[in-house]
Amino acid sequence: MPVPRVPRRREPLQDIAGPGRKRVLLASPRGYCAGVDRAVIAVEKALERFGAPVYVRKQIVHNIHVVTELEKQGAIFVEEVDEVPEGAHVVFSAHGVSPAVVNAASDRGLRAIDATCPLVTKVHREAVRFARDDFEILLIGHEGHEEVEGTAGEAPEHVTVVNSPDEADTIEVRDPSKVVWLSQTTLSVDETMETVRRLRARFPQLQDPPSDDICYATQNRQVAIKKVAKDADLVIVVGSANSSNSVRLVEVALEHGAKAAYRVDYADEVEQAWLEGVETVGVTSGASVPEVLVQQVLDDLAAAGYRDVEQVRTAEEDLMFSLPKELRQDAAGKRDDRALGGRSRS
Ligand code: SF4
């Protein structure tokens, strides 16, 4: 399932910027969030507890390196539960699943381990509650993204996906007095607020979600990169192409002053030409990215003369989630309620 890795640059980066101050502004927070940490550990624990193979529906988190490493340990990634042998263990990814997927797994006698991020589960609960009260739910998010499919699947009759601010201008609702907006957890905060503004202009009684759906990790990484971007000639975002929050970081950097911004999976995708005339490089990473990948970018930049690294910290993160309930008992039957946090992993 993972796309094979194609190395791009064979030569090390050269110091071509010439004399002058060369520096890196390293955004913080960046990288692993609590939900990703928990999901990755869930797969590792499942392998440890039940032995390989353990099946995982979809990529456990949207990062090619993480998926490839787990494959080496014995995880098998599938698109749908009907590819999993009857009776086997299957882990649901951090992005969440619809009730239809849960039922399909149960019908096949699969032993499911639900690694859905609790902050995604919160949005699912909101969707169920508003659907029960017969609201029409305008779900701001990207059609086809796994998280959006999972949330919409909680109440398909009540959910309409709104992909962009422009779609807010044309969307039709059944009863404008009974509409609420919810959102995908990994969107651009600014763009989402623009979508809401345009929806509200058309439907003044539009209700807000009970609390922010865009999660703390997405918001914190955007705030940090905004601060970095205004002083950066170039921003490098480490993250995979299918990682919504990573792709948003590139967009946010460009909107907030970066002269150029690129996303890379690996350090060797950084192109020499990007560094031409560049004094300040901003660096960050998406919520599914292990710190080792950022360190490789910093090492390559140091070789090109960018040895002065300054952390730009805009928030501290200490949120932790406990393991999925299916993994909370150890082999001896003792409960393992250890809380997990957004620690950096390699
Ligand atoms: S990005 Fe946010 S919603 Fe997604 S796994 Fe991390 S904490 Fe959870």
Coordinates of C-alpha atoms in Angstrom, one line a residue, residues 3-163:
V3 CA 4.2 4.3 -2.3
P4 CA 7.8 3.2 -2.8
R5 CA 10.3 5.9 -2.0
V6 CA 12.1 7.6 -4.8
P7 CA 15.3 9.4 -3.7
R8 CA 15.6 12.7 -5.6
R9 CA 18.9 14.4 -4.8
R10 CA 22.1 12.3 -5.1
E11 CA 24.6 15.1 -4.1
P12 CA 24.7 16.8 -0.7
L13 CA 23.4 20.3 -0.5
Q14 CA 26.1 22.9 -1.3
D15 CA 26.7 26.2 0.5
I16 CA 25.7 28.5 -2.4
A17 CA 24.1 31.5 -0.6
G18 CA 27.4 33.2 -0.3
P19 CA 28.5 35.4 2.7
G20 CA 25.8 36.8 5.0
R21 CA 23.8 35.5 7.9
K22 CA 22.3 32.1 7.2
R23 CA 19.9 30.7 9.7
V24 CA 17.1 28.3 10.4
L25 CA 13.9 29.3 12.2
L26 CA 12.6 26.0 13.6
A27 CA 8.8 26.2 14.4
S28 CA 7.6 24.7 17.6
P29 CA 5.3 23.0 18.2
R30 CA 5.8 20.7 15.2
G31 CA 5.6 17.0 14.5
Y32 CA 3.8 14.3 16.4
C33 CA 0.5 15.1 18.1
A34 CA -1.0 13.0 20.9
G35 CA -3.5 11.3 18.5
V36 CA -0.8 10.2 16.1
D37 CA 1.5 9.0 18.9
R38 CA -1.4 6.9 20.3
A39 CA -2.3 5.4 17.0
V40 CA 1.3 4.4 16.1
I41 CA 1.8 2.9 19.6
A42 CA -1.5 1.0 19.2
V43 CA -0.1 -0.8 16.1
E44 CA 3.2 -1.5 17.8
K45 CA 1.4 -2.8 21.0
A46 CA -1.0 -4.9 18.9
L47 CA 2.0 -6.5 17.1
E48 CA 3.7 -7.2 20.4
R49 CA 0.6 -8.6 22.0
F50 CA -0.9 -10.6 19.2
G51 CA 2.1 -11.2 16.9
A52 CA 2.4 -10.4 13.2
P53 CA 0.6 -9.9 11.1
V54 CA -1.7 -7.2 12.4
Y55 CA -3.9 -5.6 9.7
V56 CA -4.5 -1.9 9.6
R57 CA -7.3 -0.3 7.6
K58 CA -5.9 2.6 5.6
Q59 CA -2.6 4.3 6.6
I60 CA -2.6 4.4 10.4
V61 CA -1.4 8.0 10.1
H62 CA -0.7 9.9 6.9
N63 CA 3.1 9.6 6.8
I64 CA 4.9 7.3 4.4
H65 CA 7.9 6.8 6.6
V66 CA 5.8 5.7 9.6
V67 CA 3.8 3.3 7.5
T68 CA 6.9 1.8 5.9
E69 CA 8.5 1.3 9.3
L70 CA 5.4 -0.4 10.7
E71 CA 5.3 -2.7 7.7
K72 CA 8.8 -3.8 8.5
Q73 CA 7.5 -4.8 11.9
G74 CA 4.7 -6.9 10.5
A75 CA 1.7 -4.6 9.9
I76 CA -0.3 -5.1 6.8
F77 CA -2.1 -2.1 5.5
V78 CA -5.4 -2.7 3.6
E79 CA -7.9 -0.4 2.0
E80 CA -11.0 -2.2 3.3
V81 CA -11.9 -4.7 6.0
D82 CA -13.0 -7.3 3.4
E83 CA -9.3 -7.8 2.6
V84 CA -8.6 -8.9 6.2
P85 CA -8.8 -12.7 6.9
E86 CA -11.8 -13.6 9.1
G87 CA -11.0 -13.6 12.8
A88 CA -7.8 -11.5 12.4
H89 CA -6.9 -8.3 14.3
V90 CA -7.5 -5.1 12.5
V91 CA -6.6 -1.6 13.7
F92 CA -8.8 1.4 12.6
S93 CA -6.6 4.4 11.7
A94 CA -6.4 7.7 13.6
H95 CA -8.7 9.3 11.1
G96 CA -11.7 7.3 12.2
V97 CA -14.2 5.1 10.6
S98 CA -18.0 5.2 9.9
P99 CA -20.4 2.8 11.7
A100 CA -20.7 0.9 8.3
V101 CA -17.0 0.0 8.6
V102 CA -17.3 -1.1 12.2
N103 CA -20.3 -3.3 11.3
A104 CA -18.5 -4.8 8.3
A105 CA -15.5 -5.7 10.5
S106 CA -17.9 -7.2 13.1
D107 CA -19.7 -9.2 10.4
R108 CA -16.4 -10.8 9.3
G109 CA -15.6 -11.7 12.9
L110 CA -12.6 -9.3 13.0
R111 CA -11.0 -8.3 16.3
A112 CA -11.0 -4.5 15.9
I113 CA -8.7 -2.1 17.7
D114 CA -10.0 1.4 17.4
A115 CA -7.1 3.9 17.1
T116 CA -9.4 6.8 16.1
C117 CA -8.0 10.0 17.6
P118 CA -10.3 11.0 20.5
L119 CA -10.6 14.5 19.0
V120 CA -12.0 12.9 15.8
T121 CA -14.4 10.8 17.9
K122 CA -15.6 14.0 19.6
V123 CA -16.6 15.3 16.1
H124 CA -18.4 12.0 15.4
R125 CA -20.4 12.4 18.6
E126 CA -21.4 16.0 17.7
A127 CA -22.6 14.7 14.3
V128 CA -24.7 12.0 15.9
R129 CA -26.2 14.4 18.4
F130 CA -27.1 17.1 15.9
A131 CA -28.5 14.5 13.5
R132 CA -30.7 13.2 16.4
D133 CA -32.0 16.7 16.8
D134 CA -32.8 16.8 13.1
F135 CA -30.2 19.4 12.2
E136 CA -28.7 19.6 8.8
I137 CA -24.9 19.4 9.3
L138 CA -22.6 21.4 7.0
L139 CA -19.3 19.5 7.4
I140 CA -16.5 21.7 6.3
G141 CA -13.7 19.4 5.0
H142 CA -12.3 17.7 2.0
E143 CA -14.6 15.3 0.2
G144 CA -12.9 11.9 0.0
H145 CA -10.6 12.4 3.0
E146 CA -10.9 9.4 5.3
E147 CA -11.8 11.5 8.3
V148 CA -14.6 13.3 6.4
E149 CA -16.0 9.9 5.2
G150 CA -16.0 8.6 8.7
T151 CA -17.7 11.6 10.3
A152 CA -20.2 11.9 7.4
G153 CA -20.9 8.2 7.8
E154 CA -22.3 8.7 11.3
A155 CA -25.3 10.5 9.8
P156 CA -25.2 10.3 6.0
E157 CA -28.8 11.6 5.6
H158 CA -28.0 14.8 7.6
V159 CA -24.5 15.7 6.4
T160 CA -23.5 17.9 3.4
V161 CA -19.7 18.3 2.8
V162 CA -18.6 21.9 2.1
N163 CA -15.2 21.7 0.5

